[in-house]
Short mmCIF file of C-alpha atoms and ligand atoms in Angstrom, two decimals:
data_model
loop_
_atom_site.label_atom_id
_atom_site.label_comp_id
_atom_site.label_asym_id
_atom_site.label_seq_id
_atom_site.Cartn_x
_atom_site.Cartn_y
_atom_site.Cartn_z
CA MET A 27 -94.17 -14.75 94.51
CA GLY A 28 -91.63 -17.52 94.99
CA SER A 29 -92.60 -21.12 95.55
CA ARG A 30 -91.74 -21.08 99.20
CA LEU A 31 -92.10 -17.60 100.56
CA TRP A 32 -90.00 -18.34 103.58
CA PHE A 33 -87.32 -20.41 101.92
CA ARG A 34 -83.99 -19.03 102.94
CA PRO A 35 -81.06 -20.45 101.11
CA LYS A 36 -77.82 -21.12 102.84
CA LEU A 37 -74.99 -20.47 100.47
CA TYR A 38 -72.74 -22.32 102.80
CA PHE A 39 -73.69 -25.22 105.00
CA CYS A 40 -73.17 -26.01 108.62
CA THR A 41 -70.18 -27.90 109.82
CA MET A 42 -71.32 -31.43 110.56
CA GLN A 43 -70.23 -32.33 114.01
CA ASN A 44 -70.05 -35.84 115.15
CA ASN A 45 -71.90 -35.18 118.37
CA GLU A 46 -74.67 -37.65 117.69
CA GLU A 47 -73.83 -39.68 120.77
CA LYS A 48 -74.06 -36.67 123.05
CA PHE A 49 -77.35 -35.60 121.48
CA LYS A 50 -78.87 -39.02 122.11
CA LYS A 51 -77.80 -38.79 125.73
CA VAL A 52 -79.34 -35.33 126.10
CA ILE A 53 -82.66 -36.60 124.72
CA ALA A 54 -82.62 -39.59 127.10
CA HIS A 55 -81.69 -37.31 130.01
CA ALA A 56 -84.52 -34.91 129.14
CA LYS A 57 -86.96 -37.75 129.55
CA GLU A 58 -85.39 -39.45 132.56
CA TYR A 59 -85.21 -36.23 134.57
CA GLY A 60 -88.62 -34.79 133.71
CA PHE A 61 -87.83 -32.13 131.11
CA VAL A 62 -89.44 -33.31 127.87
CA PHE A 63 -91.74 -36.24 127.08
CA GLN A 64 -92.95 -37.47 123.72
CA SER A 65 -96.57 -36.36 123.37
CA SER A 66 -99.18 -39.16 123.71
CA GLU A 67 -96.42 -41.61 124.61
CA ILE A 68 -98.74 -44.35 125.86
CA TYR A 69 -100.32 -44.35 122.39
CA ASP A 70 -96.86 -44.67 120.80
CA GLY A 71 -96.45 -40.91 120.47
CA LEU A 72 -97.38 -38.24 117.98
CA SER A 73 -94.60 -37.36 115.59
CA ALA A 74 -92.82 -34.03 116.17
CA VAL A 75 -95.09 -33.11 119.09
CA TYR A 76 -93.68 -32.96 122.62
CA ASP A 77 -94.85 -32.26 126.15
CA TYR A 78 -92.82 -30.31 128.67
CA ALA A 79 -92.60 -32.12 131.97
CA GLN A 80 -92.26 -30.70 135.49
CA ASN A 81 -88.67 -29.45 135.16
CA GLY A 82 -88.99 -28.55 131.50
CA ALA A 83 -92.06 -26.40 132.16
CA GLU A 84 -90.10 -24.44 134.79
CA LEU A 85 -87.11 -23.96 132.50
CA LYS A 86 -89.38 -22.86 129.66
CA LYS A 87 -91.22 -20.40 131.91
CA ASN A 88 -87.90 -18.92 133.03
CA VAL A 89 -86.72 -18.47 129.43
CA LYS A 90 -89.96 -16.65 128.63
CA GLU A 91 -89.53 -14.38 131.63
CA TYR A 92 -85.90 -13.68 130.75
CA TRP A 93 -86.91 -12.69 127.22
CA TRP A 94 -89.96 -10.68 128.32
CA LYS A 95 -87.92 -8.78 130.87
CA ALA A 96 -85.25 -7.87 128.31
CA MET A 97 -87.71 -6.94 125.58
CA VAL A 98 -90.70 -5.42 127.41
CA GLN A 99 -89.70 -4.49 130.95
CA MET A 100 -86.35 -2.97 129.92
CA HIS A 101 -87.73 -1.05 126.91
CA GLU A 102 -90.18 1.71 127.74
CA ASN A 103 -91.32 1.81 124.12
CA ILE A 104 -92.18 -1.90 123.85
CA VAL A 105 -95.41 -3.43 125.15
CA GLY A 106 -96.59 -7.02 125.14
CA ILE A 107 -99.84 -8.57 123.91
CA ASP A 108 -101.41 -12.02 123.85
CA SER A 109 -103.47 -12.44 120.69
CA ALA A 110 -105.68 -15.42 119.79
CA ILE A 111 -104.42 -18.43 117.88
CA PHE A 112 -107.51 -18.39 115.64
CA MET A 113 -107.63 -15.41 113.33
CA HIS A 114 -109.74 -14.31 110.37
CA PRO A 115 -108.75 -16.55 107.43
CA THR A 116 -108.18 -13.55 105.14
CA ILE A 117 -105.23 -12.57 107.33
CA TRP A 118 -103.34 -15.57 105.97
CA LYS A 119 -104.29 -14.63 102.43
CA ALA A 120 -102.93 -11.11 102.99
CA SER A 121 -99.73 -12.34 104.60
CA GLY A 122 -99.06 -14.68 101.70
CA HIS A 123 -99.22 -17.86 103.77
CA VAL A 124 -102.21 -19.36 101.91
CA ASP A 125 -100.49 -19.08 98.55
CA ALA A 126 -96.85 -19.48 99.34
CA PHE A 127 -96.12 -21.04 102.74
CA ASN A 128 -95.19 -24.27 101.04
CA ASP A 129 -92.57 -26.96 101.18
CA PRO A 130 -91.59 -28.90 98.06
CA LEU A 131 -92.25 -32.60 98.66
CA ILE A 132 -91.04 -35.67 96.84
CA ASP A 133 -91.83 -39.36 97.43
CA ASN A 134 -89.65 -42.36 96.85
CA LYS A 135 -91.74 -44.84 94.84
CA ASP A 136 -90.18 -47.90 96.45
CA SER A 137 -90.05 -47.04 100.13
CA LYS A 138 -93.16 -44.79 99.85
CA LYS A 139 -91.29 -42.37 102.13
CA ARG A 140 -91.94 -38.66 101.73
CA TYR A 141 -89.12 -36.09 101.87
CA ARG A 142 -88.66 -32.38 101.57
CA ALA A 143 -86.91 -32.03 98.22
CA ASP A 144 -84.80 -29.08 99.37
CA VAL A 145 -83.68 -31.01 102.47
CA LEU A 146 -82.56 -33.97 100.36
CA VAL A 147 -80.36 -31.58 98.39
CA GLU A 148 -79.11 -29.78 101.51
CA ASP A 149 -78.18 -33.11 103.09
CA HIS A 150 -76.22 -33.95 99.96
CA VAL A 151 -74.34 -30.66 100.24
CA ALA A 152 -73.67 -31.33 103.92
CA LYS A 153 -71.99 -34.59 102.87
CA ILE A 154 -69.67 -32.63 100.57
CA GLU A 155 -68.85 -30.33 103.45
CA ALA A 156 -68.05 -33.34 105.61
CA LYS A 157 -65.50 -34.31 102.94
CA ILE A 158 -63.89 -30.88 103.26
CA ASN A 159 -63.69 -31.36 107.02
CA LYS A 160 -62.02 -34.73 106.47
CA GLU A 161 -59.41 -33.09 104.22
CA VAL A 162 -58.75 -30.48 106.91
CA GLU A 163 -58.38 -33.16 109.56
CA LYS A 164 -55.93 -35.15 107.41
CA ALA A 165 -53.82 -32.07 106.65
CA GLN A 166 -53.85 -31.05 110.31
CA ASN A 167 -52.47 -34.44 111.29
CA ARG A 168 -49.85 -34.26 108.56
CA PHE A 169 -48.57 -30.73 109.26
CA GLY A 170 -49.13 -30.51 113.02
CA ASP A 171 -48.51 -27.10 114.61
CA THR A 172 -47.47 -25.45 111.36
CA PHE A 173 -50.90 -26.08 109.82
CA ASP A 174 -52.69 -22.92 108.67
CA LYS A 175 -56.37 -23.85 108.30
CA GLU A 176 -57.49 -20.62 106.59
CA GLN A 177 -54.75 -20.89 104.00
CA PHE A 178 -55.49 -24.56 103.42
CA LEU A 179 -59.20 -23.85 102.90
CA SER A 180 -58.50 -21.10 100.40
CA THR A 181 -55.77 -22.85 98.38
CA ASN A 182 -56.13 -26.63 98.45
CA ALA A 183 -57.30 -27.78 95.02
CA ARG A 184 -59.57 -30.55 96.25
CA VAL A 185 -61.22 -28.30 98.83
CA LEU A 186 -61.79 -25.59 96.23
CA GLU A 187 -63.37 -28.14 93.95
CA TYR A 188 -65.73 -29.28 96.72
CA LYS A 189 -66.60 -25.67 97.56
CA ALA A 190 -67.37 -24.83 93.96
CA LYS A 191 -69.63 -27.87 93.76
CA MET A 192 -71.45 -26.81 96.95
CA ASP A 193 -71.99 -23.29 95.63
CA GLU A 194 -73.22 -24.55 92.30
CA ILE A 195 -75.78 -26.87 93.91
CA SER A 196 -76.92 -24.22 96.41
CA HIS A 197 -77.46 -21.64 93.69
CA ARG A 198 -79.40 -24.06 91.53
CA LEU A 199 -81.56 -25.08 94.48
CA TYR A 200 -82.22 -21.48 95.42
CA LYS A 201 -83.16 -20.55 91.88
CA GLY A 202 -85.52 -23.51 91.57
CA MET A 203 -87.13 -22.62 94.90
CA SER A 204 -87.56 -18.93 94.25
CA ASP A 205 -88.82 -19.43 90.67
CA GLY A 206 -91.15 -22.21 91.80
CA ASN A 207 -89.47 -24.44 89.22
CA LEU A 208 -90.31 -27.84 90.71
CA GLU A 209 -89.16 -29.74 87.60
CA ASP A 210 -85.65 -28.39 88.00
CA ILE A 211 -85.55 -29.30 91.70
CA LYS A 212 -86.46 -32.88 90.74
CA GLN A 213 -83.83 -32.78 87.98
CA LEU A 214 -81.27 -31.59 90.53
CA ILE A 215 -82.04 -34.61 92.74
CA ILE A 216 -81.64 -36.88 89.73
CA ASP A 217 -78.42 -35.16 88.54
CA LEU A 218 -76.90 -35.50 92.02
CA GLU A 219 -77.89 -39.18 92.05
CA ILE A 220 -79.52 -38.83 95.45
CA ALA A 221 -80.93 -42.13 96.67
CA CYS A 222 -83.66 -42.73 99.25
CA PRO A 223 -81.99 -43.50 102.60
CA ILE A 224 -84.57 -46.25 103.24
CA SER A 225 -84.90 -48.12 99.92
CA GLY A 226 -81.57 -47.03 98.44
CA THR A 227 -83.26 -46.44 95.07
CA LYS A 228 -83.45 -43.30 92.92
CA SER A 229 -87.03 -43.81 91.85
CA TRP A 230 -88.67 -40.47 92.65
CA THR A 231 -92.11 -38.96 92.04
CA ASP A 232 -92.47 -35.40 90.78
CA VAL A 233 -91.93 -32.62 93.28
CA ARG A 234 -95.12 -30.88 94.44
CA GLN A 235 -95.95 -28.07 96.80
CA PHE A 236 -97.44 -28.74 100.21
CA ASN A 237 -98.89 -25.95 102.37
CA LEU A 238 -97.62 -26.04 105.94
CA MET A 239 -100.66 -24.53 107.64
CA PHE A 240 -103.04 -26.69 109.65
CA SER A 241 -106.65 -25.92 108.89
CA THR A 242 -109.88 -26.66 110.71
CA GLN A 243 -113.55 -25.69 110.54
CA MET A 244 -115.11 -22.95 112.64
CA GLY A 245 -118.89 -23.01 112.95
CA SER A 246 -121.45 -25.67 113.78
CA THR A 247 -122.96 -26.66 110.45
CA ALA A 248 -121.11 -27.88 107.43
CA GLU A 249 -122.63 -25.15 105.22
CA GLY A 250 -122.04 -22.37 107.71
CA ALA A 251 -118.55 -23.48 108.68
CA ASN A 252 -115.51 -21.49 107.66
CA GLU A 253 -112.11 -22.93 107.02
CA ILE A 254 -109.69 -21.31 109.43
CA TYR A 255 -106.04 -21.93 110.22
CA LEU A 256 -103.94 -22.51 113.27
CA ARG A 257 -101.49 -19.60 113.10
CA PRO A 258 -98.09 -20.53 111.65
CA GLU A 259 -96.44 -17.49 113.28
CA THR A 260 -97.45 -15.13 116.08
CA ALA A 261 -96.37 -12.02 114.14
CA GLN A 262 -99.65 -11.52 112.27
CA GLY A 263 -101.51 -11.16 115.58
CA ILE A 264 -99.25 -8.18 116.24
CA PHE A 265 -99.65 -6.62 112.79
CA VAL A 266 -103.45 -6.66 112.84
CA ASN A 267 -103.51 -5.16 116.35
CA TYR A 268 -100.80 -2.58 115.83
CA LEU A 269 -103.07 0.45 115.46
CA ASN A 270 -105.24 -0.58 118.44
CA VAL A 271 -102.14 -0.86 120.60
CA GLN A 272 -100.66 2.38 119.26
CA LYS A 273 -103.84 4.32 120.00
CA THR A 274 -104.77 2.80 123.35
CA GLY A 275 -101.17 2.83 124.56
CA ARG A 276 -100.45 6.31 123.09
CA MET A 277 -97.31 4.83 121.54
CA LYS A 278 -95.02 7.00 119.46
CA ILE A 279 -92.87 5.64 116.66
CA PRO A 280 -90.41 4.00 117.08
CA PHE A 281 -92.21 1.47 119.28
CA GLY A 282 -92.48 -2.29 119.57
CA ILE A 283 -95.10 -4.94 120.31
CA ALA A 284 -93.95 -8.25 121.76
CA GLN A 285 -95.74 -11.55 122.05
CA ILE A 286 -95.07 -15.09 123.20
CA GLY A 287 -97.33 -17.81 121.91
CA LYS A 288 -97.94 -21.07 120.13
CA ALA A 289 -97.48 -21.51 116.40
CA PHE A 290 -98.28 -24.55 114.27
CA ARG A 291 -96.67 -25.88 111.12
CA ASN A 292 -97.31 -29.20 109.45
CA GLU A 293 -93.58 -29.87 109.09
CA ILE A 294 -92.84 -32.81 106.84
CA VAL A 295 -89.28 -33.33 107.87
CA ALA A 296 -89.68 -33.27 111.60
CA ARG A 297 -86.47 -34.34 113.24
CA GLN A 298 -83.78 -33.41 115.72
CA PHE A 299 -86.05 -33.69 118.76
CA ILE A 300 -87.58 -30.31 119.65
CA PHE A 301 -85.62 -28.43 116.97
CA ARG A 302 -88.39 -28.77 114.38
CA MET A 303 -91.84 -29.36 115.81
CA ARG A 304 -95.39 -29.23 114.53
CA GLU A 305 -96.62 -27.32 117.58
CA PHE A 306 -94.09 -24.89 119.01
CA GLU A 307 -93.76 -21.53 120.67
CA GLN A 308 -92.36 -18.29 119.35
CA MET A 309 -91.19 -15.14 121.12
CA GLU A 310 -91.60 -12.37 118.57
CA MET A 311 -91.31 -8.61 118.59
CA GLN A 312 -92.31 -6.25 115.79
CA PHE A 313 -90.66 -2.85 115.96
CA PHE A 314 -92.50 -0.09 114.06
CA VAL A 315 -90.28 2.62 112.61
CA ARG A 316 -90.29 5.52 110.15
CA PRO A 317 -89.78 4.47 106.53
CA GLY A 318 -86.13 4.96 105.69
CA GLU A 319 -84.94 4.31 109.25
CA GLU A 320 -85.51 0.56 109.18
CA LEU A 321 -81.95 -0.50 108.34
CA GLN A 322 -80.51 1.44 111.21
CA TRP A 323 -83.00 -0.24 113.56
CA TYR A 324 -82.28 -3.60 111.97
CA GLU A 325 -78.59 -3.20 112.94
CA TYR A 326 -79.61 -2.12 116.43
CA TRP A 327 -81.78 -5.22 116.94
CA LYS A 328 -79.18 -7.57 115.51
CA GLU A 329 -76.66 -6.34 118.03
CA THR A 330 -79.15 -6.16 120.92
CA ARG A 331 -80.40 -9.69 120.36
CA MET A 332 -76.89 -11.10 120.09
CA LYS A 333 -76.00 -9.40 123.40
CA TRP A 334 -79.05 -11.00 124.99
CA HIS A 335 -77.83 -14.44 123.96
CA LEU A 336 -74.30 -13.75 125.14
CA SER A 337 -75.58 -12.52 128.51
CA LEU A 338 -76.42 -16.13 129.37
CA GLY A 339 -72.74 -17.04 129.31
CA MET A 340 -73.02 -20.04 127.01
CA GLY A 341 -69.89 -19.07 125.07
CA GLN A 342 -69.45 -16.48 122.34
CA GLU A 343 -67.96 -19.16 120.08
CA ASN A 344 -71.32 -20.95 120.04
CA TYR A 345 -73.17 -18.15 118.25
CA ARG A 346 -72.79 -16.63 114.84
CA PHE A 347 -74.75 -14.48 112.41
CA HIS A 348 -75.81 -15.80 109.09
CA ASN A 349 -76.66 -12.81 106.90
CA HIS A 350 -79.09 -13.71 104.14
CA GLU A 351 -77.66 -12.97 100.74
CA LYS A 352 -80.88 -13.63 98.89
CA LEU A 353 -83.91 -12.09 100.53
CA ALA A 354 -87.56 -13.05 100.72
CA HIS A 355 -89.65 -10.61 98.67
CA TYR A 356 -90.98 -8.80 101.77
CA ALA A 357 -87.57 -8.13 103.35
CA ASN A 358 -84.79 -5.66 102.63
CA ALA A 359 -82.39 -7.22 105.15
CA ALA A 360 -82.40 -10.44 107.15
CA ALA A 361 -80.07 -12.46 109.35
CA ASP A 362 -80.22 -15.51 111.56
CA ILE A 363 -78.51 -15.93 114.87
CA GLU A 364 -77.24 -19.48 114.68
CA PHE A 365 -76.33 -21.66 117.64
CA ASN A 366 -73.84 -24.47 117.72
CA PHE A 367 -76.22 -27.40 118.33
CA PRO A 368 -74.79 -30.94 118.54
CA PHE A 369 -75.84 -31.33 114.90
CA GLY A 370 -74.02 -28.16 113.83
CA PHE A 371 -74.71 -24.42 113.64
CA LYS A 372 -78.43 -23.94 112.99
CA GLU A 373 -80.93 -21.10 113.13
CA LEU A 374 -82.05 -20.10 116.60
CA GLU A 375 -83.47 -16.65 115.93
CA GLY A 376 -84.31 -14.54 112.90
CA ILE A 377 -84.00 -10.76 112.62
CA HIS A 378 -85.84 -9.38 109.62
CA SER A 379 -86.37 -5.95 108.18
CA ARG A 380 -89.86 -6.66 106.78
CA THR A 381 -90.46 -3.25 105.19
CA ASP A 382 -94.16 -2.21 105.07
CA PHE A 383 -95.11 -5.46 103.35
CA ASP A 384 -97.46 -6.88 106.00
CA LEU A 385 -99.24 -3.67 106.99
CA THR A 386 -99.74 -2.63 103.38
CA ALA A 387 -101.16 -6.05 102.55
CA HIS A 388 -103.55 -5.86 105.53
CA GLU A 389 -104.67 -2.39 104.42
CA LYS A 390 -105.43 -3.80 101.00
CA PHE A 391 -107.23 -6.95 102.15
CA SER A 392 -109.17 -5.40 105.05
CA GLY A 393 -109.98 -2.11 103.36
CA LYS A 394 -109.00 -0.33 106.62
CA LYS A 395 -106.33 2.37 106.83
CA LEU A 396 -103.39 1.27 108.95
CA ARG A 397 -101.50 4.55 108.88
CA TYR A 398 -99.71 6.22 111.72
CA PHE A 399 -99.88 9.97 112.10
CA ASP A 400 -96.40 11.20 112.96
CA PRO A 401 -96.80 14.46 114.92
CA GLU A 402 -93.15 15.40 114.46
CA LEU A 403 -93.31 15.10 110.68
CA ASN A 404 -96.97 16.15 110.52
CA GLU A 405 -97.70 13.32 108.08
CA SER A 406 -99.27 9.88 107.95
CA TYR A 407 -97.54 6.77 106.69
CA VAL A 408 -97.51 2.99 106.91
CA PRO A 409 -94.65 2.19 109.31
CA TYR A 410 -91.80 -0.11 108.39
CA VAL A 411 -91.19 -3.10 110.64
CA VAL A 412 -88.11 -4.76 112.05
CA GLU A 413 -88.87 -8.16 113.54
CA THR A 414 -87.01 -10.31 116.03
CA SER A 415 -88.32 -13.87 116.12
CA ILE A 416 -86.97 -16.65 118.29
CA GLY A 417 -88.27 -20.17 118.79
CA LEU A 418 -88.74 -20.84 122.48
CA ASP A 419 -88.28 -24.58 122.02
CA ARG A 420 -85.04 -24.06 120.07
CA MET A 421 -83.82 -21.77 122.82
CA PHE A 422 -84.69 -24.51 125.31
CA LEU A 423 -82.78 -27.04 123.21
CA SER A 424 -79.72 -24.79 123.00
CA ILE A 425 -79.66 -24.50 126.79
CA LEU A 426 -80.18 -28.20 127.36
CA THR A 427 -77.53 -29.35 124.88
CA HIS A 428 -74.99 -26.78 126.04
CA SER A 429 -75.52 -27.38 129.74
CA TYR A 430 -75.32 -31.19 129.63
CA ASN A 431 -71.93 -32.31 130.95
CA GLU A 432 -70.52 -35.64 132.00
CA GLU A 433 -67.69 -35.21 134.48
CA LYS A 434 -65.14 -37.42 136.15
CA LEU A 435 -64.56 -36.32 139.73
CA ASP A 436 -61.36 -36.40 141.77
CA ASP A 437 -62.55 -39.40 143.77
CA GLY A 438 -62.99 -41.39 140.54
CA SER A 439 -66.78 -41.15 140.54
CA GLU A 440 -68.77 -39.59 137.72
CA ARG A 441 -71.58 -37.12 137.58
CA VAL A 442 -73.96 -35.74 134.98
CA VAL A 443 -74.52 -32.07 135.59
CA LEU A 444 -76.72 -29.58 133.78
CA ARG A 445 -74.84 -26.29 133.95
CA ILE A 446 -77.98 -24.31 133.17
CA PRO A 447 -77.49 -20.54 133.64
CA ALA A 448 -78.65 -20.01 137.24
CA VAL A 449 -81.27 -17.44 136.26
CA LEU A 450 -82.99 -20.05 134.08
CA ALA A 451 -82.59 -23.16 136.23
CA PRO A 452 -85.92 -24.90 137.07
CA TYR A 453 -85.10 -25.00 140.78
CA LYS A 454 -82.76 -22.45 142.31
CA VAL A 455 -82.23 -24.18 145.63
CA ALA A 456 -82.48 -27.64 147.13
CA ILE A 457 -82.85 -27.87 150.90
CA LEU A 458 -81.40 -31.03 152.33
CA PRO A 459 -81.46 -32.00 156.01
CA LEU A 460 -78.48 -34.26 156.68
CA MET A 461 -80.87 -36.63 158.44
CA LYS A 462 -84.56 -36.67 159.27
CA LYS A 463 -84.19 -36.95 163.02
CA ASP A 464 -82.87 -34.67 165.79
CA GLY A 465 -84.99 -31.76 164.57
CA LEU A 466 -82.98 -31.30 161.33
CA ALA A 467 -85.99 -31.91 159.09
CA GLU A 468 -88.06 -29.34 160.99
CA LYS A 469 -85.27 -26.76 160.74
CA ALA A 470 -84.88 -27.45 157.01
CA ARG A 471 -88.63 -26.96 156.49
CA GLU A 472 -88.42 -23.67 158.36
CA ILE A 473 -85.69 -22.44 155.97
CA MET A 474 -87.62 -23.73 152.97
CA ASP A 475 -90.76 -21.86 154.04
CA VAL A 476 -88.87 -18.56 153.93
CA LEU A 477 -86.98 -19.17 150.67
CA LYS A 478 -89.85 -20.67 148.65
CA VAL A 479 -91.69 -17.35 148.63
CA ASP A 480 -89.12 -15.98 146.18
CA PHE A 481 -87.29 -19.01 144.76
CA MET A 482 -88.30 -22.36 143.35
CA CYS A 483 -87.05 -24.72 146.06
CA GLN A 484 -86.97 -28.47 146.35
CA TYR A 485 -86.95 -30.31 149.66
CA GLU A 486 -85.24 -33.70 149.78
CA GLU A 487 -84.50 -35.91 152.75
CA LYS A 488 -84.26 -39.36 151.16
CA ASP A 489 -80.92 -41.12 150.50
CA ALA A 490 -77.34 -40.20 151.37
CA ILE A 491 -76.36 -36.60 150.84
CA GLY A 492 -74.01 -37.43 147.93
CA LYS A 493 -76.83 -39.12 146.06
CA ARG A 494 -79.09 -36.12 146.65
CA TYR A 495 -76.39 -33.76 145.30
CA ARG A 496 -76.17 -35.92 142.14
CA ARG A 497 -79.94 -35.73 141.62
CA GLN A 498 -79.85 -31.95 141.91
CA ASP A 499 -76.84 -31.72 139.57
CA ALA A 500 -78.80 -33.73 137.01
CA ILE A 501 -81.66 -31.21 136.95
CA GLY A 502 -79.33 -28.21 137.13
CA THR A 503 -80.12 -26.83 140.61
CA PRO A 504 -77.41 -24.19 141.19
CA TYR A 505 -77.40 -24.31 145.01
CA CYS A 506 -77.87 -27.02 147.62
CA ILE A 507 -78.33 -26.05 151.24
CA THR A 508 -77.48 -28.67 153.82
CA VAL A 509 -78.90 -28.48 157.32
CA ASP A 510 -76.77 -30.31 159.91
CA HIS A 511 -76.35 -30.45 163.69
CA GLN A 512 -74.27 -27.28 163.70
CA THR A 513 -77.27 -25.47 162.18
CA LEU A 514 -79.20 -26.12 165.40
CA GLU A 515 -76.36 -24.62 167.44
CA ASP A 516 -75.38 -21.50 165.48
CA ASN A 517 -78.06 -21.06 162.77
CA THR A 518 -75.61 -21.62 159.90
CA VAL A 519 -75.86 -24.01 156.94
CA THR A 520 -73.60 -25.14 154.14
CA ILE A 521 -74.37 -23.93 150.63
CA ARG A 522 -72.92 -25.96 147.79
CA ASP A 523 -72.27 -24.55 144.34
CA ARG A 524 -73.38 -26.87 141.51
CA ASP A 525 -70.54 -25.94 139.17
CA THR A 526 -67.54 -25.80 141.50
CA MET A 527 -69.01 -28.23 144.07
CA GLU A 528 -67.45 -25.98 146.71
CA GLN A 529 -69.24 -25.60 150.00
CA GLN A 530 -69.44 -22.52 152.13
CA ARG A 531 -70.78 -22.09 155.66
CA VAL A 532 -73.20 -19.18 155.86
CA ALA A 533 -75.70 -17.75 158.31
CA VAL A 534 -79.31 -18.70 157.60
CA ASN A 535 -80.40 -15.06 157.60
CA GLU A 536 -77.90 -14.29 154.80
CA LEU A 537 -79.22 -17.00 152.49
CA HIS A 538 -81.93 -15.00 150.79
CA SER A 539 -79.74 -12.10 149.64
CA MET A 540 -76.89 -14.43 148.76
CA ILE A 541 -79.04 -16.59 146.48
CA TYR A 542 -80.71 -13.54 144.99
CA ASN A 543 -77.36 -11.97 144.11
CA LYS A 544 -75.97 -15.19 142.66
CA ILE A 545 -79.00 -15.71 140.46
CA ARG A 546 -78.96 -12.16 139.19
CA SER A 547 -75.24 -12.04 138.40
N1 LIG B 17 -92.41 -14.35 112.02
C1 LIG B 17 -91.22 -14.80 111.39
C2 LIG B 17 -91.06 -16.24 111.45
O1 LIG B 17 -91.93 -16.97 111.87
P1 LIG B 17 -89.34 -18.15 110.98
O2 LIG B 17 -87.89 -18.08 110.62
O3 LIG B 17 -90.22 -18.99 110.14
O4 LIG B 17 -89.85 -16.64 111.01
C3 LIG B 17 -88.87 -17.90 113.53
O5 LIG B 17 -89.46 -18.63 112.48
C4 LIG B 17 -88.25 -18.82 114.55
O6 LIG B 17 -89.22 -19.78 114.98
C5 LIG B 17 -87.09 -19.64 114.01
O7 LIG B 17 -85.87 -18.94 114.10
C6 LIG B 17 -87.11 -20.85 114.93
O8 LIG B 17 -86.39 -20.58 116.13
C7 LIG B 17 -88.57 -21.01 115.28
N2 LIG B 17 -89.21 -22.09 114.49
C8 LIG B 17 -89.64 -22.02 113.21
N3 LIG B 17 -90.18 -23.19 112.83
C9 LIG B 17 -90.07 -24.03 113.89
C10 LIG B 17 -90.46 -25.39 114.14
N4 LIG B 17 -91.09 -26.11 113.22
N5 LIG B 17 -90.18 -25.92 115.36
C11 LIG B 17 -89.58 -25.19 116.32
N6 LIG B 17 -89.21 -23.91 116.14
C12 LIG B 17 -89.46 -23.33 114.96
#
């Protein structure tokens, strides 16, 4: 078994984008407008742990529903479960997490700072890639419209040299990781002359393995207590329940089990806001298939999951597959769906053909048969599994970073607008009486009482209407309904579109179906 079971090498590295400024603004906006708060903030926070605030909790709930609907509601052969976070400790022995869910750590002796050794190397490679990007930029400026980027990348001597260097480092890192050769990973850091970003020195300790699972004690007395773990993935809760679900649900292969839930990892390099957290949520689905049919299903799920992402309309150019060239020992195919975050293309979702590794291991460790009797083949076998696994918090981050826009308006003013896909927006509608008096507030409340049964609505009567529009833009509310004096005369209102800012006069009794259709489309 390799040193880090889940280490997945990237044989190329993400394009570094200089979007740092924008990312900082998104993080500040997330706090200012009630999406995400640092956990335990009044105690100076807890590193890599975050709380979802009033608008964030709504957005997160909507993402879960959107996923659940696509995976469970729309597939007759997929059902959902909600398994416990605490599980029998032997499960994590069987899955390989106890022995191999490790990160290689290294300390700088001067700054006393701890790093993930593989990340230090990856960051070094990213710097080389930044040099390639610089070369491209320079050539682009020099040659203008006649510049052929593909040709330049495949022929320019300096670029080829950089690429070869990147490949060499990546292969050496991968080999060290999969052989568990910690000495060579340290040697690689020394050979590359990587210095600590804090102290600037190259005085490193040896590399050692660090298990990412959080453990705690279950039981009241020290002698009787068992060491158990907070689950590092939700998938194992599905594996150990698969036969119960199959039997009680009379499921026939191929079938799937989906689950949304918390997972915990003691991440050492916790950075990039909610991209890498110690407590996070996963939306996972294990699809049980006949042995030999797994690769066909793997292709099906790759395509299906990519379509799901694209259905949100956040731009095809912002997604790409990264097919794993080297595979973890339990997989016979694996790919990531990467999203173009402000810090470059990074993993958003994983699709893995996990063979029969997990179920066979649980058979062995539990001593229980986990075979499925296939009535069509008249035989029993351990099913193969194709997994789709997406981080809910990463999905949230992709939406937040993509939807954040600063715009200059025709009248010279500026606005910050979150162009969140309407189906996911925390509030669908804001109801705004032009003024409190003359019965406008009462009429607005009347409209709100009807709409709030089916849509998350916000009622606002404070401040000028323009200011209220800006507040709704900033939290991504797709529609604002304004109640004015004409409403009292002919029962019509104006409905303003967040993205186009266009206003339309519509009858109050048409509002419900209009909003419903807009949100669904
Ligand atoms: N059951 C397979 C599994 O857990 P993974 O690639 O380790 O595979 C799946 O994790 C997804 O979970 C990732 O694609 C990512 O979106 C999310 N994820 C993993 N670690 C995370 C962390 N520390 N913080 C936030 N999301 C994380």
